[in-house]
PDB file of C-alpha atoms and ligand atoms in Angstrom:
ATOM      1  CA  MET A1059      -9.133 -13.161  -1.913  1.00 92.00           C
ATOM      2  CA  HIS A1060      -8.686 -10.584   0.896  1.00 96.00           C
ATOM      3  CA  ILE A1061      -5.132  -9.549   1.195  1.00 96.00           C
ATOM      4  CA  ILE A1062      -3.145  -6.775   3.025  1.00 97.00           C
ATOM      5  CA  LEU A1063       0.287  -5.731   1.686  1.00 97.00           C
ATOM      6  CA  VAL A1064       2.778  -4.400   4.195  1.00 96.00           C
ATOM      7  CA  GLY A1065       6.288  -3.269   3.541  1.00 95.00           C
ATOM      8  CA  PRO A1066       8.312  -0.101   3.609  1.00 94.00           C
ATOM      9  CA  GLN A1067       7.890   2.762   1.162  1.00 91.00           C
ATOM     10  CA  GLY A1068       9.374   1.707  -2.187  1.00 89.00           C
ATOM     11  CA  SER A1069       8.961  -2.040  -1.461  1.00 92.00           C
ATOM     12  CA  GLY A1070       6.680  -2.260  -4.476  1.00 89.00           C
ATOM     13  CA  LYS A1071       3.284  -2.602  -2.632  1.00 91.00           C
ATOM     14  CA  GLY A1072       1.446  -0.397  -5.076  1.00 88.00           C
ATOM     15  CA  THR A1073       2.790  -1.991  -8.187  1.00 87.00           C
ATOM     16  CA  GLN A1074       2.226  -5.479  -6.911  1.00 93.00           C
ATOM     17  CA  ALA A1075      -1.331  -4.541  -5.821  1.00 93.00           C
ATOM     18  CA  GLU A1076      -2.073  -3.370  -9.309  1.00 90.00           C
ATOM     19  CA  LEU A1077      -0.912  -6.780 -10.783  1.00 91.00           C
ATOM     20  CA  LEU A1078      -3.011  -8.647  -8.275  1.00 92.00           C
ATOM     21  CA  VAL A1079      -6.151  -6.641  -8.757  1.00 93.00           C
ATOM     22  CA  THR A1080      -5.973  -6.904 -12.513  1.00 92.00           C
ATOM     23  CA  LYS A1081      -5.602 -10.634 -12.391  1.00 92.00           C
ATOM     24  CA  HIS A1082      -8.241 -11.319  -9.708  1.00 93.00           C
ATOM     25  CA  ARG A1083     -10.638  -8.447 -10.608  1.00 95.00           C
ATOM     26  CA  ILE A1084     -10.879  -7.188  -7.077  1.00 96.00           C
ATOM     27  CA  PRO A1085     -10.537  -3.621  -5.764  1.00 97.00           C
ATOM     28  CA  HIS A1086      -7.220  -2.070  -4.804  1.00 95.00           C
ATOM     29  CA  VAL A1087      -7.601   0.062  -1.759  1.00 96.00           C
ATOM     30  CA  ALA A1088      -4.656   2.405  -1.107  1.00 95.00           C
ATOM     31  CA  THR A1089      -5.225   4.955   1.594  1.00 96.00           C
ATOM     32  CA  GLY A1090      -2.420   7.052   0.199  1.00 93.00           C
ATOM     33  CA  ASP A1091      -4.220   7.256  -3.178  1.00 91.00           C
ATOM     34  CA  ILE A1092      -7.509   8.095  -1.466  1.00 93.00           C
ATOM     35  CA  LEU A1093      -5.842  10.905   0.494  1.00 94.00           C
ATOM     36  CA  ARG A1094      -4.035  12.250  -2.611  1.00 90.00           C
ATOM     37  CA  ALA A1095      -7.329  12.299  -4.412  1.00 91.00           C
ATOM     38  CA  ALA A1096      -8.858  14.276  -1.502  1.00 93.00           C
ATOM     39  CA  ILE A1097      -6.005  16.798  -1.736  1.00 92.00           C
ATOM     40  CA  LYS A1098      -6.460  17.103  -5.513  1.00 89.00           C
ATOM     41  CA  ASP A1099     -10.226  17.707  -4.975  1.00 94.00           C
ATOM     42  CA  GLU A1100      -9.538  20.223  -2.144  1.00 94.00           C
ATOM     43  CA  THR A1101     -11.916  18.610   0.218  1.00 94.00           C
ATOM     44  CA  ALA A1102     -11.881  19.149   3.987  1.00 93.00           C
ATOM     45  CA  LEU A1103     -10.240  15.757   4.407  1.00 92.00           C
ATOM     46  CA  GLY A1104      -7.606  16.674   1.797  1.00 93.00           C
ATOM     47  CA  ARG A1105      -6.735  19.976   3.544  1.00 93.00           C
ATOM     48  CA  GLN A1106      -6.430  18.137   6.831  1.00 93.00           C
ATOM     49  CA  ALA A1107      -4.223  15.414   5.437  1.00 95.00           C
ATOM     50  CA  LYS A1108      -1.882  17.500   3.211  1.00 94.00           C
ATOM     51  CA  VAL A1109       0.182  19.014   6.096  1.00 93.00           C
ATOM     52  CA  TYR A1110       1.061  15.487   7.340  1.00 95.00           C
ATOM     53  CA  MET A1111       1.638  13.980   3.885  1.00 94.00           C
ATOM     54  CA  ASP A1112       3.915  16.655   2.533  1.00 91.00           C
ATOM     55  CA  ARG A1113       6.158  16.145   5.620  1.00 91.00           C
ATOM     56  CA  GLY A1114       6.078  12.397   5.250  1.00 92.00           C
ATOM     57  CA  GLU A1115       4.259  11.948   8.585  1.00 94.00           C
ATOM     58  CA  LEU A1116       1.325   9.672   9.250  1.00 96.00           C
ATOM     59  CA  VAL A1117      -2.172  11.048   9.032  1.00 97.00           C
ATOM     60  CA  PRO A1118      -3.924  10.579  12.462  1.00 97.00           C
ATOM     61  CA  ASP A1119      -5.399   7.051  12.930  1.00 96.00           C
ATOM     62  CA  GLU A1120      -8.991   8.179  13.379  1.00 94.00           C
ATOM     63  CA  VAL A1121      -8.971   9.995  10.038  1.00 95.00           C
ATOM     64  CA  VAL A1122      -7.648   7.033   8.143  1.00 96.00           C
ATOM     65  CA  ILE A1123      -9.813   4.547   9.948  1.00 96.00           C
ATOM     66  CA  GLY A1124     -12.815   6.602   9.130  1.00 93.00           C
ATOM     67  CA  ILE A1125     -11.975   6.479   5.373  1.00 94.00           C
ATOM     68  CA  VAL A1126     -11.331   2.711   5.434  1.00 96.00           C
ATOM     69  CA  ARG A1127     -14.526   1.961   7.371  1.00 94.00           C
ATOM     70  CA  GLU A1128     -16.555   3.566   4.617  1.00 93.00           C
ATOM     71  CA  ARG A1129     -14.583   2.149   1.765  1.00 95.00           C
ATOM     72  CA  VAL A1130     -14.550  -1.521   2.901  1.00 96.00           C
ATOM     73  CA  ALA A1131     -18.276  -1.448   3.468  1.00 95.00           C
ATOM     74  CA  LEU A1132     -18.899  -0.969  -0.303  1.00 95.00           C
ATOM     75  CA  PRO A1133     -20.207  -4.134  -1.968  1.00 96.00           C
ATOM     76  CA  ASP A1134     -17.135  -4.523  -4.299  1.00 96.00           C
ATOM     77  CA  CYS A1135     -14.970  -5.454  -1.260  1.00 97.00           C
ATOM     78  CA  ARG A1136     -17.123  -8.470  -0.446  1.00 95.00           C
ATOM     79  CA  LYS A1137     -15.514 -10.912  -2.898  1.00 93.00           C
ATOM     80  CA  GLY A1138     -11.991  -9.618  -2.265  1.00 96.00           C
ATOM     81  CA  PHE A1139      -9.573  -6.689  -1.984  1.00 97.00           C
ATOM     82  CA  VAL A1140      -5.904  -5.778  -1.858  1.00 97.00           C
ATOM     83  CA  PHE A1141      -5.131  -3.292   0.862  1.00 97.00           C
ATOM     84  CA  ASP A1142      -1.952  -1.326   0.327  1.00 95.00           C
ATOM     85  CA  GLY A1143      -0.750   1.238   2.923  1.00 95.00           C
ATOM     86  CA  PHE A1144      -3.380   0.344   5.471  1.00 97.00           C
ATOM     87  CA  PRO A1145      -3.193  -0.638   8.276  1.00 98.00           C
ATOM     88  CA  ARG A1146       0.118   0.916   9.293  1.00 97.00           C
ATOM     89  CA  THR A1147      -0.215   1.243  12.970  1.00 98.00           C
ATOM     90  CA  ILE A1148      -1.345  -1.216  15.654  1.00 98.00           C
ATOM     91  CA  PRO A1149      -4.493   0.881  16.422  1.00 98.00           C
ATOM     92  CA  GLN A1150      -5.408   0.853  12.722  1.00 98.00           C
ATOM     93  CA  ALA A1151      -4.962  -2.881  12.586  1.00 98.00           C
ATOM     94  CA  GLU A1152      -7.161  -3.425  15.673  1.00 98.00           C
ATOM     95  CA  ALA A1153      -9.910  -1.120  14.299  1.00 98.00           C
ATOM     96  CA  PHE A1154      -9.642  -2.968  10.940  1.00 98.00           C
ATOM     97  CA  GLY A1155     -10.046  -6.302  12.551  1.00 97.00           C
ATOM     98  CA  GLN A1156     -13.267  -5.116  14.192  1.00 97.00           C
ATOM     99  CA  VAL A1157     -14.671  -3.707  11.029  1.00 97.00           C
ATOM    100  CA  LEU A1158     -13.857  -6.819   8.966  1.00 97.00           C
ATOM    101  CA  GLY A1159     -15.408  -8.918  11.738  1.00 97.00           C
ATOM    102  CA  GLN A1160     -18.659  -6.872  11.557  1.00 97.00           C
ATOM    103  CA  LEU A1161     -18.727  -7.429   7.810  1.00 96.00           C
ATOM    104  CA  GLY A1162     -17.898 -11.154   8.042  1.00 96.00           C
ATOM    105  CA  ILE A1163     -14.769 -10.798   5.962  1.00 96.00           C
ATOM    106  CA  HIS A1164     -11.802 -13.000   6.753  1.00 94.00           C
ATOM    107  CA  LEU A1165      -8.263 -12.040   5.763  1.00 96.00           C
ATOM    108  CA  ASP A1166      -6.450 -14.670   3.611  1.00 94.00           C
ATOM    109  CA  ALA A1167      -3.031 -13.290   4.117  1.00 95.00           C
ATOM    110  CA  VAL A1168      -0.878 -10.257   5.070  1.00 97.00           C
ATOM    111  CA  VAL A1169       1.972 -10.194   2.607  1.00 97.00           C
ATOM    112  CA  LEU A1170       5.241  -8.551   3.800  1.00 96.00           C
ATOM    113  CA  LEU A1171       7.417  -7.408   0.852  1.00 96.00           C
ATOM    114  CA  GLU A1172      10.988  -7.373   1.983  1.00 92.00           C
ATOM    115  CA  VAL A1173      13.536  -5.057   0.233  1.00 93.00           C
ATOM    116  CA  PRO A1174      16.932  -3.796   1.397  1.00 93.00           C
ATOM    117  CA  ARG A1175      16.988  -0.060   2.355  1.00 90.00           C
ATOM    118  CA  ALA A1176      19.367   0.999  -0.402  1.00 90.00           C
ATOM    119  CA  THR A1177      16.999  -0.317  -2.963  1.00 90.00           C
ATOM    120  CA  LEU A1178      14.069   1.475  -1.316  1.00 91.00           C
ATOM    121  CA  LEU A1179      15.882   4.770  -1.562  1.00 90.00           C
ATOM    122  CA  GLU A1180      16.705   4.250  -5.242  1.00 89.00           C
ATOM    123  CA  ARG A1181      13.144   3.203  -6.107  1.00 89.00           C
ATOM    124  CA  MET A1182      11.566   6.198  -4.405  1.00 91.00           C
ATOM    125  CA  ALA A1183      13.986   8.698  -5.833  1.00 90.00           C
ATOM    126  CA  GLY A1184      13.092   7.632  -9.393  1.00 93.00           C
ATOM    127  CA  ARG A1185       9.371   7.010  -8.851  1.00 92.00           C
ATOM    128  CA  ARG A1186       6.767   8.679 -11.146  1.00 94.00           C
ATOM    129  CA  VAL A1187       3.039   8.426 -10.629  1.00 92.00           C
ATOM    130  CA  CYS A1188       0.114   8.903 -12.957  1.00 94.00           C
ATOM    131  CA  ARG A1189      -1.906  12.018 -12.073  1.00 91.00           C
ATOM    132  CA  ASN A1190      -4.956  10.468 -13.470  1.00 90.00           C
ATOM    133  CA  CYS A1191      -5.103   6.722 -12.435  1.00 88.00           C
ATOM    134  CA  GLY A1192      -2.317   6.515  -9.838  1.00 84.00           C
ATOM    135  CA  ALA A1193      -0.274   3.899 -11.693  1.00 86.00           C
ATOM    136  CA  THR A1194       3.371   3.972 -10.713  1.00 87.00           C
ATOM    137  CA  TYR A1195       6.547   3.834 -12.757  1.00 91.00           C
ATOM    138  CA  HIS A1196      10.280   4.338 -12.308  1.00 91.00           C
ATOM    139  CA  VAL A1197      12.410   6.344 -14.600  1.00 94.00           C
ATOM    140  CA  SER A1198      14.917   3.563 -15.131  1.00 91.00           C
ATOM    141  CA  LEU A1199      13.581   0.379 -13.458  1.00 85.00           C
ATOM    142  CA  ASN A1200      10.013   0.433 -14.877  1.00 87.00           C
ATOM    143  CA  PRO A1201       9.847   3.217 -17.427  1.00 95.00           C
ATOM    144  CA  PRO A1202       6.587   4.054 -19.286  1.00 97.00           C
ATOM    145  CA  ARG A1203       6.562   3.436 -23.034  1.00 97.00           C
ATOM    146  CA  GLN A1204       6.540   7.182 -23.624  1.00 97.00           C
ATOM    147  CA  ASP A1205       8.410   9.564 -21.363  1.00 95.00           C
ATOM    148  CA  GLY A1206       6.118  11.272 -18.833  1.00 96.00           C
ATOM    149  CA  VAL A1207       2.983   9.512 -20.114  1.00 97.00           C
ATOM    150  CA  CYS A1208       0.981   6.750 -18.380  1.00 97.00           C
ATOM    151  CA  ASP A1209       0.828   3.476 -20.402  1.00 97.00           C
ATOM    152  CA  LEU A1210      -2.576   2.672 -18.965  1.00 95.00           C
ATOM    153  CA  CYS A1211      -4.585   5.804 -19.408  1.00 97.00           C
ATOM    154  CA  GLY A1212      -2.359   8.383 -21.136  1.00 97.00           C
ATOM    155  CA  GLY A1213      -2.317  10.538 -18.022  1.00 97.00           C
ATOM    156  CA  GLU A1214       0.568  12.808 -17.018  1.00 97.00           C
ATOM    157  CA  LEU A1215       3.237  11.373 -14.839  1.00 97.00           C
ATOM    158  CA  TYR A1216       4.599  13.475 -11.901  1.00 95.00           C
ATOM    159  CA  GLN A1217       6.878  13.083  -8.961  1.00 94.00           C
ATOM    160  CA  ARG A1218       5.162  12.953  -5.583  1.00 89.00           C
ATOM    161  CA  ALA A1219       5.572  15.842  -3.270  1.00 88.00           C
ATOM    162  CA  ASP A1220       6.819  13.519  -0.565  1.00 91.00           C
ATOM    163  CA  ASP A1221       9.400  11.741  -2.751  1.00 91.00           C
ATOM    164  CA  ASN A1222      12.017  14.295  -1.637  1.00 90.00           C
ATOM    165  CA  PRO A1223      14.950  13.294   0.552  1.00 90.00           C
ATOM    166  CA  GLU A1224      13.629  14.810   3.840  1.00 91.00           C
ATOM    167  CA  ALA A1225       9.988  13.384   3.519  1.00 92.00           C
ATOM    168  CA  ILE A1226      11.484  10.051   2.498  1.00 92.00           C
ATOM    169  CA  ARG A1227      13.548   9.986   5.689  1.00 92.00           C
ATOM    170  CA  ASN A1228      10.472  10.753   7.752  1.00 93.00           C
ATOM    171  CA  ARG A1229       8.381   8.156   6.026  1.00 93.00           C
ATOM    172  CA  LEU A1230      10.909   5.385   6.599  1.00 93.00           C
ATOM    173  CA  GLU A1231      11.284   6.511  10.241  1.00 94.00           C
ATOM    174  CA  ALA A1232       7.498   6.242  10.683  1.00 94.00           C
ATOM    175  CA  TYR A1233       7.604   2.799   9.065  1.00 95.00           C
ATOM    176  CA  ASP A1234      10.230   1.614  11.515  1.00 95.00           C
ATOM    177  CA  ARG A1235       8.484   3.103  14.499  1.00 96.00           C
ATOM    178  CA  ALA A1236       4.762   2.684  13.842  1.00 96.00           C
ATOM    179  CA  THR A1237       4.397   0.028  11.095  1.00 96.00           C
ATOM    180  CA  ARG A1238       7.040  -2.574  11.650  1.00 96.00           C
ATOM    181  CA  PRO A1239       5.258  -3.763  14.844  1.00 97.00           C
ATOM    182  CA  LEU A1240       2.441  -5.026  12.583  1.00 97.00           C
ATOM    183  CA  ILE A1241       4.793  -7.755  11.306  1.00 97.00           C
ATOM    184  CA  ASP A1242       4.634  -9.497  14.667  1.00 97.00           C
ATOM    185  CA  TYR A1243       1.013  -8.629  15.165  1.00 98.00           C
ATOM    186  CA  TYR A1244      -0.004 -10.577  12.107  1.00 97.00           C
ATOM    187  CA  ARG A1245       2.658 -13.247  12.500  1.00 96.00           C
ATOM    188  CA  GLN A1246       1.090 -14.090  15.862  1.00 97.00           C
ATOM    189  CA  ARG A1247      -2.228 -14.383  14.175  1.00 95.00           C
ATOM    190  CA  GLY A1248      -0.846 -16.733  11.615  1.00 94.00           C
ATOM    191  CA  LEU A1249      -1.573 -14.439   8.703  1.00 95.00           C
ATOM    192  CA  LEU A1250       1.939 -13.237   7.807  1.00 96.00           C
ATOM    193  CA  VAL A1251       3.503 -14.319   4.516  1.00 95.00           C
ATOM    194  CA  GLU A1252       7.066 -13.049   3.852  1.00 96.00           C
ATOM    195  CA  VAL A1253       8.077 -12.429   0.255  1.00 96.00           C
ATOM    196  CA  ASP A1254      11.415 -11.282  -1.253  1.00 95.00           C
ATOM    197  CA  GLY A1255      10.605  -8.094  -3.132  1.00 94.00           C
ATOM    198  CA  ILE A1256      13.742  -8.020  -5.256  1.00 93.00           C
ATOM    199  CA  GLY A1257      13.466  -9.100  -8.872  1.00 89.00           C
ATOM    200  CA  ALA A1258      11.296  -8.486 -11.966  1.00 87.00           C
ATOM    201  CA  LEU A1259       7.752  -7.450 -11.354  1.00 86.00           C
ATOM    202  CA  GLU A1260       6.279 -10.691 -12.627  1.00 91.00           C
ATOM    203  CA  GLU A1261       8.833 -12.783 -10.655  1.00 94.00           C
ATOM    204  CA  VAL A1262       7.777 -11.061  -7.304  1.00 94.00           C
ATOM    205  CA  ALA A1263       4.142 -11.380  -8.283  1.00 94.00           C
ATOM    206  CA  ASP A1264       4.565 -15.104  -8.849  1.00 94.00           C
ATOM    207  CA  ARG A1265       6.409 -15.484  -5.570  1.00 94.00           C
ATOM    208  CA  MET A1266       3.635 -13.621  -3.793  1.00 94.00           C
ATOM    209  CA  GLU A1267       0.894 -15.738  -5.359  1.00 92.00           C
ATOM    210  CA  ARG A1268       2.648 -18.943  -4.520  1.00 93.00           C
ATOM    211  CA  ALA A1269       3.408 -17.902  -0.921  1.00 91.00           C
ATOM    212  CA  VAL A1270      -0.287 -17.019  -0.385  1.00 89.00           C
ATOM    213  CA  GLN A1271      -1.409 -20.339  -1.737  1.00 88.00           C
ATOM    214  CA  ALA A1272       1.103 -22.194   0.337  1.00 88.00           C
ATOM    215  CA  ARG A1273      -0.289 -20.519   3.429  1.00 85.00           C
ATOM    216  CA  GLU A1274      -3.810 -21.384   2.446  1.00 82.00           C
ATOM    217  CA  ARG A1275      -2.843 -25.063   2.018  1.00 84.00           C
ATOM    218  CA  LYS A1276      -1.175 -25.093   5.394  1.00 82.00           C
ATOM    219  CA  THR A1277      -4.128 -23.681   7.203  1.00 77.00           C
ATOM    220  CA  SER A1278      -7.109 -25.427   5.464  1.00 70.00           C
TER     221      SER A1278
HETATM  222  P1  ADP B 633       4.249   5.506   0.977  1.00 67.18           P
HETATM  223  O1  ADP B 633       3.851   4.350   1.742  1.00 67.18           O
HETATM  224  O2  ADP B 633       5.189   5.275  -0.067  1.00 67.18           O
HETATM  225  O3  ADP B 633       4.697   6.732   1.829  1.00 67.18           O
HETATM  226  P2  ADP B 633       1.354   6.043   0.467  1.00 67.18           P
HETATM  227  O4  ADP B 633       0.823   6.568  -0.759  1.00 67.18           O
HETATM  228  O5  ADP B 633       1.016   4.741   0.964  1.00 67.18           O
HETATM  229  O6  ADP B 633       3.013   6.076   0.207  1.00 67.18           O
HETATM  230  O7  ADP B 633       1.147   7.163   1.634  1.00 67.18           O
HETATM  231  C1  ADP B 633       1.508   8.460   1.476  1.00 67.18           C
HETATM  232  C2  ADP B 633       1.218   9.235   2.749  1.00 67.18           C
HETATM  233  O8  ADP B 633      -0.227   9.180   3.054  1.00 67.18           O
HETATM  234  C3  ADP B 633       1.908   8.735   4.062  1.00 67.18           C
HETATM  235  O9  ADP B 633       3.194   9.223   4.177  1.00 67.18           O
HETATM  236  C4  ADP B 633       0.916   9.236   5.025  1.00 67.18           C
HETATM  237  O10 ADP B 633       1.059  10.643   5.357  1.00 67.18           O
HETATM  238  C5  ADP B 633      -0.438   9.057   4.460  1.00 67.18           C
HETATM  239  N1  ADP B 633      -1.013   7.783   4.773  1.00 67.18           N
HETATM  240  C6  ADP B 633      -1.342   6.817   3.802  1.00 67.18           C
HETATM  241  N2  ADP B 633      -1.925   5.745   4.456  1.00 67.18           N
HETATM  242  C7  ADP B 633      -1.873   6.016   5.760  1.00 67.18           C
HETATM  243  C8  ADP B 633      -2.288   5.223   6.900  1.00 67.18           C
HETATM  244  N3  ADP B 633      -2.763   4.068   6.823  1.00 67.18           N
HETATM  245  N4  ADP B 633      -2.116   5.957   8.114  1.00 67.18           N
HETATM  246  C9  ADP B 633      -1.633   7.090   8.214  1.00 67.18           C
HETATM  247  N5  ADP B 633      -1.195   7.939   7.152  1.00 67.18           N
HETATM  248  C10 ADP B 633      -1.400   7.280   5.931  1.00 67.18           C
HETATM  249 ZN1   ZN B 634      -2.731   6.457 -15.699  1.00 67.18          ZN
END
């Protein structure tokens, strides 16, 4: 199963991606996580990306495309993947299409998670992320069993540098301007599956799974 998740910040892409990859045993590729890891490791890439990320702006296409080109060529992506946070511009989508073509990988679906803006803001403001494994929680909507500690690995939970009001505004603005056009791009290619992102985690996960299967039945 090769799937891309699109949707605004706070729509639950990361959380849903985790549920999918656990169930299907396929890799979760999140460019945001890769970039945050590079910042933590203080690599050249991390230093380059940090300025953009802290402001809530997009990292330049060629940087992100380079990362993805390497990642998707690793053997674990052959049997499936869930991409989350990439592509998020038309040039990224076009480059990704070429790379996948070279690798002989066909996308099964591009899932759009739809959530009203007020909910996005609430979700982002209360979001906490595991410093160690990247799992995400919410202080009231999806709290960890123990305050400040990751259920999965025991790592420390923190609030992302870009989950502040100004960066959140910039990120949503970048979504509207650069990423929203992908919806039509993938709809025209018959790949788009629209899913209501409101509800319990498992409920949304079921909805996603059913929608992807329905698309496969329709096209096969
Ligand atoms: P969110 O989507 O909630 O902002 P992410 O972890 O997906 O969180 O991304 C965090 C930041 O990383 C983005 O604001 C952007 O600066 C950078 N980034 C991640 N993926 C991309 C991408 N595909 N293209 C450009 N920048 C990206
Ligand atoms: Zn963790």
